[in-house]
Coordinates of C-alpha atoms and ligand atoms in Angstrom, one line a residue:
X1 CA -115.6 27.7 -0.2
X2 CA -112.2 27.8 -1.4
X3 CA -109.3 25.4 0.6
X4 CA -105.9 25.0 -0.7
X5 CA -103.7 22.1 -0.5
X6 CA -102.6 22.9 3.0
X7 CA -106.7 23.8 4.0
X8 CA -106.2 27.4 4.9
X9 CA -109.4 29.0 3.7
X10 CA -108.9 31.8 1.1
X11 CA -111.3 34.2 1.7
X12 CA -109.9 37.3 0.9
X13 CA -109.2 38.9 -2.7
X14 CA -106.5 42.0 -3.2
X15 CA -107.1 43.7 -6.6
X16 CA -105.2 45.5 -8.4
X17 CA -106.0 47.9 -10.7
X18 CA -102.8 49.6 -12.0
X19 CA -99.5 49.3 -11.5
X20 CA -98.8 53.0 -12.8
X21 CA -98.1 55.5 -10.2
X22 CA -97.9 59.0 -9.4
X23 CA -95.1 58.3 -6.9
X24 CA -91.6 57.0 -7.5
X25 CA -90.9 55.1 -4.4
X26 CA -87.3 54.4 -3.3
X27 CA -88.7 51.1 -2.1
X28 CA -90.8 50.3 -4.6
X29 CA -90.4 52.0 -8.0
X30 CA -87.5 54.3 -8.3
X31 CA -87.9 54.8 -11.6
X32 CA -90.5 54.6 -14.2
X33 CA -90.4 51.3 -15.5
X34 CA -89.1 50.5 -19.0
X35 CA -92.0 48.8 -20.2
X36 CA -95.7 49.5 -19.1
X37 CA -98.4 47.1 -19.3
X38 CA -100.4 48.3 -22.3
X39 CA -103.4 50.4 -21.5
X40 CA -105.1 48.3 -24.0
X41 CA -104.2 45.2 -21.8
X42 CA -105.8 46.3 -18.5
X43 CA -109.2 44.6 -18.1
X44 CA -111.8 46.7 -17.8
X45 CA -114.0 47.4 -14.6
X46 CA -116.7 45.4 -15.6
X47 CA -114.3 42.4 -16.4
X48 CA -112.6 42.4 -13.2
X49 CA -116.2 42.3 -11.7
X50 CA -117.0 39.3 -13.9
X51 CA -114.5 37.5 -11.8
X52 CA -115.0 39.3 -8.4
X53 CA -118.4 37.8 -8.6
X54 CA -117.1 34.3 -9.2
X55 CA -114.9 35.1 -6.4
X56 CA -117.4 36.3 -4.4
X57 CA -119.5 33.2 -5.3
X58 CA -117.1 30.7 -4.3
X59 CA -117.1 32.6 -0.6
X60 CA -114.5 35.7 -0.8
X61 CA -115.6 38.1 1.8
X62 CA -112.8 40.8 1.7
X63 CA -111.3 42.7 -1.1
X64 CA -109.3 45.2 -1.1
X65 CA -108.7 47.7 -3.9
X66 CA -105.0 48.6 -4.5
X67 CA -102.2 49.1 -7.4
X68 CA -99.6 51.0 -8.4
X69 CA -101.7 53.6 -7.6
X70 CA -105.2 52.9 -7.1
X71 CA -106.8 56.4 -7.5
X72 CA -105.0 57.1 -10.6
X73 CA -107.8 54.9 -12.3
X74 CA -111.4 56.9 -13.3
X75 CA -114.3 56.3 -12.4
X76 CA -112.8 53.6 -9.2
X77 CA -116.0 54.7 -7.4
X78 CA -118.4 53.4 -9.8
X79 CA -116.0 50.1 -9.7
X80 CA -116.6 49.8 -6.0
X81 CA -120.2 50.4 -6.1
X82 CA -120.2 47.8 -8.2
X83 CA -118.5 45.1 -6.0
X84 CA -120.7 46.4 -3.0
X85 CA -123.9 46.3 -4.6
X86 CA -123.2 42.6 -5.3
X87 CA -122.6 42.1 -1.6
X88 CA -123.0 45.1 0.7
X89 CA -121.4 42.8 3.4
X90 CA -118.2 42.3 1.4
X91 CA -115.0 44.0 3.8
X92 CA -113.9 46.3 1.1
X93 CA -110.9 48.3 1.7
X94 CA -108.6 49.9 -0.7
X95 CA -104.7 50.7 -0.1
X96 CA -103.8 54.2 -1.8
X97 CA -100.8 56.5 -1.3
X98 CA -103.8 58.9 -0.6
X99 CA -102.1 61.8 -2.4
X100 CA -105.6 61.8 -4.6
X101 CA -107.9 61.1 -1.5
X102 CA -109.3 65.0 -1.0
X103 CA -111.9 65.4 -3.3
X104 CA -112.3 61.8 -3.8
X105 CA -112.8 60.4 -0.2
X106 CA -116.4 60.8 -0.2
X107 CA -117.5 59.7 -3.1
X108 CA -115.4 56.6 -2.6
X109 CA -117.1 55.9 0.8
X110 CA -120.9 56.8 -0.4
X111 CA -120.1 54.0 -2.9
X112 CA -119.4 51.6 -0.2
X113 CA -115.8 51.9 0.7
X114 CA -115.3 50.9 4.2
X115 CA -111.4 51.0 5.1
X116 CA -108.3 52.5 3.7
X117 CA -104.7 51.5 4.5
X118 CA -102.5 54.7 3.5
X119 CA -98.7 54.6 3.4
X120 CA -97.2 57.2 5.3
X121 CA -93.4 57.3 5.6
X122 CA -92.5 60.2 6.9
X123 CA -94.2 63.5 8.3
X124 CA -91.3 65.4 6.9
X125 CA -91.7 66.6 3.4
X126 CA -88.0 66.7 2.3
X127 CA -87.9 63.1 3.7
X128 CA -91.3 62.6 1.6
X129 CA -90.1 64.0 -1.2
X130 CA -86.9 62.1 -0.8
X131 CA -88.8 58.8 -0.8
X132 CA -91.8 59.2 -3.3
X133 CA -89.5 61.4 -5.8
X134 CA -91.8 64.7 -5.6
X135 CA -93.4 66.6 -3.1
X136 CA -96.2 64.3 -1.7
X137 CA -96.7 65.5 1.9
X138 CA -99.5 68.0 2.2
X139 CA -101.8 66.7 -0.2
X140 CA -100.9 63.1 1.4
X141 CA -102.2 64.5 5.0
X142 CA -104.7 66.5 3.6
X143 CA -106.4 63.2 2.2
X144 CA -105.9 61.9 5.6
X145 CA -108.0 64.1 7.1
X146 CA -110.5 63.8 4.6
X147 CA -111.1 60.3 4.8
X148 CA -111.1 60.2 8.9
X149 CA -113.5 63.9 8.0
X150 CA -116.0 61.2 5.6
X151 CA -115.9 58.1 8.0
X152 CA -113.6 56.0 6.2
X153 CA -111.5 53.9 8.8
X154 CA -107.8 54.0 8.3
X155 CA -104.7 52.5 9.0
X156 CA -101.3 53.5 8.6
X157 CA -98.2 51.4 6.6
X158 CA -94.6 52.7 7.0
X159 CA -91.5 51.2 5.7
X160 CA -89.0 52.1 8.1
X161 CA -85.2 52.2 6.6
X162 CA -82.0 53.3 7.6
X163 CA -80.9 56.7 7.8
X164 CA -84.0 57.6 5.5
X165 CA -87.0 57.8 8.2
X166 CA -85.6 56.0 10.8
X167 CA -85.9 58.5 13.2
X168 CA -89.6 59.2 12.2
X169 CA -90.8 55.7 13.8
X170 CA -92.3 57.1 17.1
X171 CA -93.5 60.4 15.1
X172 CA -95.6 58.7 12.9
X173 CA -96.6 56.6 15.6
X174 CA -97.8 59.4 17.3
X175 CA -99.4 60.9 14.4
X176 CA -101.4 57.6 13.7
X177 CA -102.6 57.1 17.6
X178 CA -104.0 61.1 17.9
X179 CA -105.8 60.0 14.9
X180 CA -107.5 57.0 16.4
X181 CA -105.4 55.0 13.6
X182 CA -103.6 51.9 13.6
X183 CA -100.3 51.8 12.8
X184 CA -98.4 49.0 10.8
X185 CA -94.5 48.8 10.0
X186 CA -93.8 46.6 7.0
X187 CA -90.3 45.4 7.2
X188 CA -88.5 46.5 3.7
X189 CA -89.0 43.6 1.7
X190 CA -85.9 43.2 -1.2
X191 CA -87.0 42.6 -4.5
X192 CA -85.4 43.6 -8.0
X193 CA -87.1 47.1 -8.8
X194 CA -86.4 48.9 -5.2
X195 CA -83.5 50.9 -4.8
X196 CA -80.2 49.0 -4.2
X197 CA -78.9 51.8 -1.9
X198 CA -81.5 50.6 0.6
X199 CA -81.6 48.8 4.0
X200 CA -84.4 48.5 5.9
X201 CA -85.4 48.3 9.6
X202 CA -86.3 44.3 10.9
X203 CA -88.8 43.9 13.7
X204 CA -86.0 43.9 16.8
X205 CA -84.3 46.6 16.2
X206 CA -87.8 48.7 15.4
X207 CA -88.7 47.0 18.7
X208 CA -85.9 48.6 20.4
X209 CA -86.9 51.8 19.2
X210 CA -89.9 51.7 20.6
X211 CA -89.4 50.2 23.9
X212 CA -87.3 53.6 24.5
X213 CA -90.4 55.4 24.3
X214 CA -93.3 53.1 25.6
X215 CA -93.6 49.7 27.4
X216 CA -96.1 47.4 25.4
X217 CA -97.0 43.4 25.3
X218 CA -96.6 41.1 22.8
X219 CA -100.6 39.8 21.2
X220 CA -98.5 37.8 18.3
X221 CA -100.9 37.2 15.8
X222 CA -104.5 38.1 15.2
X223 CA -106.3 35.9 12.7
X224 CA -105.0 36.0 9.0
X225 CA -103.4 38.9 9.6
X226 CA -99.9 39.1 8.7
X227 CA -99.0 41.6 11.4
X228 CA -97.4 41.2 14.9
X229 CA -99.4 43.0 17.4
X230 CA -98.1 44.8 20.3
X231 CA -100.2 46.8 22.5
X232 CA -98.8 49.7 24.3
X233 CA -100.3 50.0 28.2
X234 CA -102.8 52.6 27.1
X235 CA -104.6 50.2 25.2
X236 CA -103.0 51.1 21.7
X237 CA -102.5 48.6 19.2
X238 CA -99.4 48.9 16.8
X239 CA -98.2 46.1 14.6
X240 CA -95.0 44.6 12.4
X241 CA -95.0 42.4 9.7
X242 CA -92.2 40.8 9.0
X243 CA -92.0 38.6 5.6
X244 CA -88.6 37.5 6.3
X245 CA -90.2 35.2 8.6
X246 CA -92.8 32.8 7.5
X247 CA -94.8 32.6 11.0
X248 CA -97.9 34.3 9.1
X249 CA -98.1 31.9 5.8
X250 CA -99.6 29.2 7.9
X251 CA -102.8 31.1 8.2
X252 CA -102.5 32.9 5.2
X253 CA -106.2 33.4 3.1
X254 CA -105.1 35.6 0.5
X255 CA -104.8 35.9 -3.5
X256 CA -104.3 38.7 -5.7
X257 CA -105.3 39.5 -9.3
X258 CA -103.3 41.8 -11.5
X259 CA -105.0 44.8 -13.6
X260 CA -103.7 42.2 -16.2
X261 CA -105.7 39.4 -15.1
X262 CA -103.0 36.9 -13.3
X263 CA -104.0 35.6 -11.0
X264 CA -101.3 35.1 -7.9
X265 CA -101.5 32.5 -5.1
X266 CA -98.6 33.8 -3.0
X267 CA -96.8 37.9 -3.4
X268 CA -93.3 36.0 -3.3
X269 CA -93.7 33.7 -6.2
X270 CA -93.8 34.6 -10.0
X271 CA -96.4 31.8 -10.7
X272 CA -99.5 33.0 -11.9
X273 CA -102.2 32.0 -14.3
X274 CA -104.8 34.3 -16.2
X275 CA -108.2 34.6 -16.4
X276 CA -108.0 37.5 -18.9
X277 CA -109.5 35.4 -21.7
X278 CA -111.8 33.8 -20.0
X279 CA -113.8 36.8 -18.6
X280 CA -113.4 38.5 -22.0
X281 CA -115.2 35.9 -23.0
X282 CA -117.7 35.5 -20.4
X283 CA -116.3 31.9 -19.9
X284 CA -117.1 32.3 -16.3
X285 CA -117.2 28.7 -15.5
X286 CA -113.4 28.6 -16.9
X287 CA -112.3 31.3 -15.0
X288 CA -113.8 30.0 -11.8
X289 CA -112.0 26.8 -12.5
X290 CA -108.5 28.8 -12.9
X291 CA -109.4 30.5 -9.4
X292 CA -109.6 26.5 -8.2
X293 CA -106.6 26.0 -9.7
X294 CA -104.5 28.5 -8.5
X295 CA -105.9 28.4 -5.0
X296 CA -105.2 24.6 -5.1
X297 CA -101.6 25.5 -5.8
X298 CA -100.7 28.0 -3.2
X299 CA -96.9 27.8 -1.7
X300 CA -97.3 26.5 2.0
X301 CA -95.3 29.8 2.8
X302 CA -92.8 32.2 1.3
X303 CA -89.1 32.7 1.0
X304 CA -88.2 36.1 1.8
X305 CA -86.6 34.2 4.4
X306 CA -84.8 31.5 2.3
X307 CA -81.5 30.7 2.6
X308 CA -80.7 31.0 -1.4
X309 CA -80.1 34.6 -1.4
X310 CA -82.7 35.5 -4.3
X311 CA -85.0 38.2 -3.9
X312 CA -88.3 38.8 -5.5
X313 CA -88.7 39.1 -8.9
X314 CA -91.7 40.6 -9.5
X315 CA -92.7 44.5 -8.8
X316 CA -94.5 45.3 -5.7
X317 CA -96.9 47.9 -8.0
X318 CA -97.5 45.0 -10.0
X319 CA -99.0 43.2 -7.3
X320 CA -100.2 45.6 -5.2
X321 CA -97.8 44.6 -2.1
Ligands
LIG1 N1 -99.8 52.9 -4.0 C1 -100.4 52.4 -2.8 C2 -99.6 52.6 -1.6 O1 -98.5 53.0 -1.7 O2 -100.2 52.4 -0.5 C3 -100.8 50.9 -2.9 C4 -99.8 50.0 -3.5 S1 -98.3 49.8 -2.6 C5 -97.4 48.6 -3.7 C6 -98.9 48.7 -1.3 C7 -98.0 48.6 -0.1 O3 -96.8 48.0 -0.5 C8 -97.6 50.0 0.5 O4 -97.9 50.0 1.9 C9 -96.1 50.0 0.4 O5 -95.5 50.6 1.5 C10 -95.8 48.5 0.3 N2 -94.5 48.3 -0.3 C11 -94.1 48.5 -1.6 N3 -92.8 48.1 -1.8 C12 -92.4 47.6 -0.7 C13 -91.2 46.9 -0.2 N4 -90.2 46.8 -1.1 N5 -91.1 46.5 1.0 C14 -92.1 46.6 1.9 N6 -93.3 47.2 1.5 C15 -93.5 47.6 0.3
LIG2 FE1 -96.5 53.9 -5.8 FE2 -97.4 52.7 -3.6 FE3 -95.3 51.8 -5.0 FE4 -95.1 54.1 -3.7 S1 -95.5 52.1 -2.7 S2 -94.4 53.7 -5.8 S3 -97.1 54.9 -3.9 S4 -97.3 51.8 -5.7

């Protein structure tokens, strides 16, 4: 089992594997950035699953599949037949901008995909192509529909902001509950790549919004989760997560691994260390000891809400948010 310094148990394993993407994201990557990873620097399916094994091994039970742009990597079905035929009890999930999901969304769930998070910010497509930098919408809710059509479960993520999609909040809400879909709205989170221009909604004043429309109780949190649940009287369950508090760090049970190899013990720190070599190699037992290592070293919480002004540094494509 894995325990950091402050014994949460990490458990749960986001990969990601690209930070290219098909969309340009006002919040996330306005622009294409100046300098790529090398394609020759990715590891390779089979490496990453040299060190999900480990993972795996030392008691990961969820991973989730995310980039950049997840889809935009071939043969991502073989990858998570892979991971499932290792363990066909592993929660494996995958958050994708789902513009690529008709056509693939079957073959992803026959290889054992169980859940996808999609972002949908808007259900208008000027507003869509405002936000993503092209025209995303229909081929966005077509994959919707496919994935509910296949059986995958889904969950929606918005990022509300301010005089962009503000108005949308209760719309997409809508959208998500007629789907039987949750609904999650992720507080804009400031880091140096997003659009300066750009202010995002915080969790009151989205509250206030809703309570307009719908009366609802407060769960606060559920497990590792780092959303705030409300649930409406009809028994639907929407949630916020807000990063510029630090409420959710205490139970947090999450690393990430880059398509580089870094491993990451906490999305607002730049601290990594890599286990590229090692499963180039096949020096497992030194790449488990880096997953020891970096696990050991997790932040007790982050700093979004910190009082020295400084926003993250690293992209949220890199990472995979
Ligand atoms: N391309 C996929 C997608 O958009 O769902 C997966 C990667 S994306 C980086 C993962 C999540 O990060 C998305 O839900 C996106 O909305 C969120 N995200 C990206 N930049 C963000 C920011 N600055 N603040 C809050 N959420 C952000
Ligand atoms: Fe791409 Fe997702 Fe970032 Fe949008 S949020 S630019 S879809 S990685």
């Amino acid at each position: 089992m894995l325990i950091d310094s402050y014994n949460r148990v990490v458990d749960y394993l986001r990969v990601s594997v690209t930070e290219r993407c098909n969309f340009r994201c006002s919040y996330c990557m306005p622009e294409k950035p100046f300098s790529w990873v090398p394609k020759e620097n990715l590891l390779s399916f089979e490496e990453l699953f040299e060190f999900i094994k480990i993972a795996i091994d030392e008691g990961v039970k969820k991973i989730r599949i995310t980039g950049g742009e997840p889809l935009l990597r071939e043969d991502l079905d073989k990858f998570i037949k892979m991971i499932y035929d290792y363990s066909p009890s592993i929660d494996l999930a995958m958050t994708t901008n789902a513009y690529l999901l008709k056509g693939t969304a079957q073959r992803l769930k026959d290889a054992g995909l169980k859940r996808i998070n999609v972002s949908i910010d808007t259900l208008k497509s000027d507003v869509a192509q405002q936000i993503a930098g092209k025209d995303v919408l229909k081929n966005v809710l077509d994959g919707v529909e496919e994935a509910l059509r296949v059986g995958l479960k889904v969950k929606v993520n918005m990022v509300p902001m301010d005089g962009i999609n503000s108005q949308e909040i209760v719309d997409v809400l809508e959208y998500s509950k007629e789907r039987g879909m949750s609904v999650r709205f992720i507080e804009y989170m400031e880091n140096q790549h997003a659009s300066k221009e750009i202010k995002g909604l915080k969790s009151n004043e989205l509250l206030e919004i809703l309570s307009k429309h719908y009366s609802f109780s407060d769960d606060g949190f559920d497990g590792a989760s780092p959303s705030h649940y409300y649930t409406m009287d009809d028994g639907y369950r929407f949630g916020i997560i807000e990063p510029y508090e630090d409420d959710f760090c205490t139970k947090c049970n999450r690393i990430r691994l880059t398509a580089e190899g870094y491993l990451i013990p906490c999305l607002y720190f730049d601290e990594a260390m890599s286990i590229a070599d090692f499963v180039k190699r096949g020096e497992i037992k030194n790449a488990a000891l880096v997953l020891k290592e970096v696990v050991k070293n997790k932040p007790e919480k982050n700093r979004w809400g910190g009082d020295d002004g400084e926003s993250s540094k690293r992209a949220f494509y890199e990472t995979g948010g």
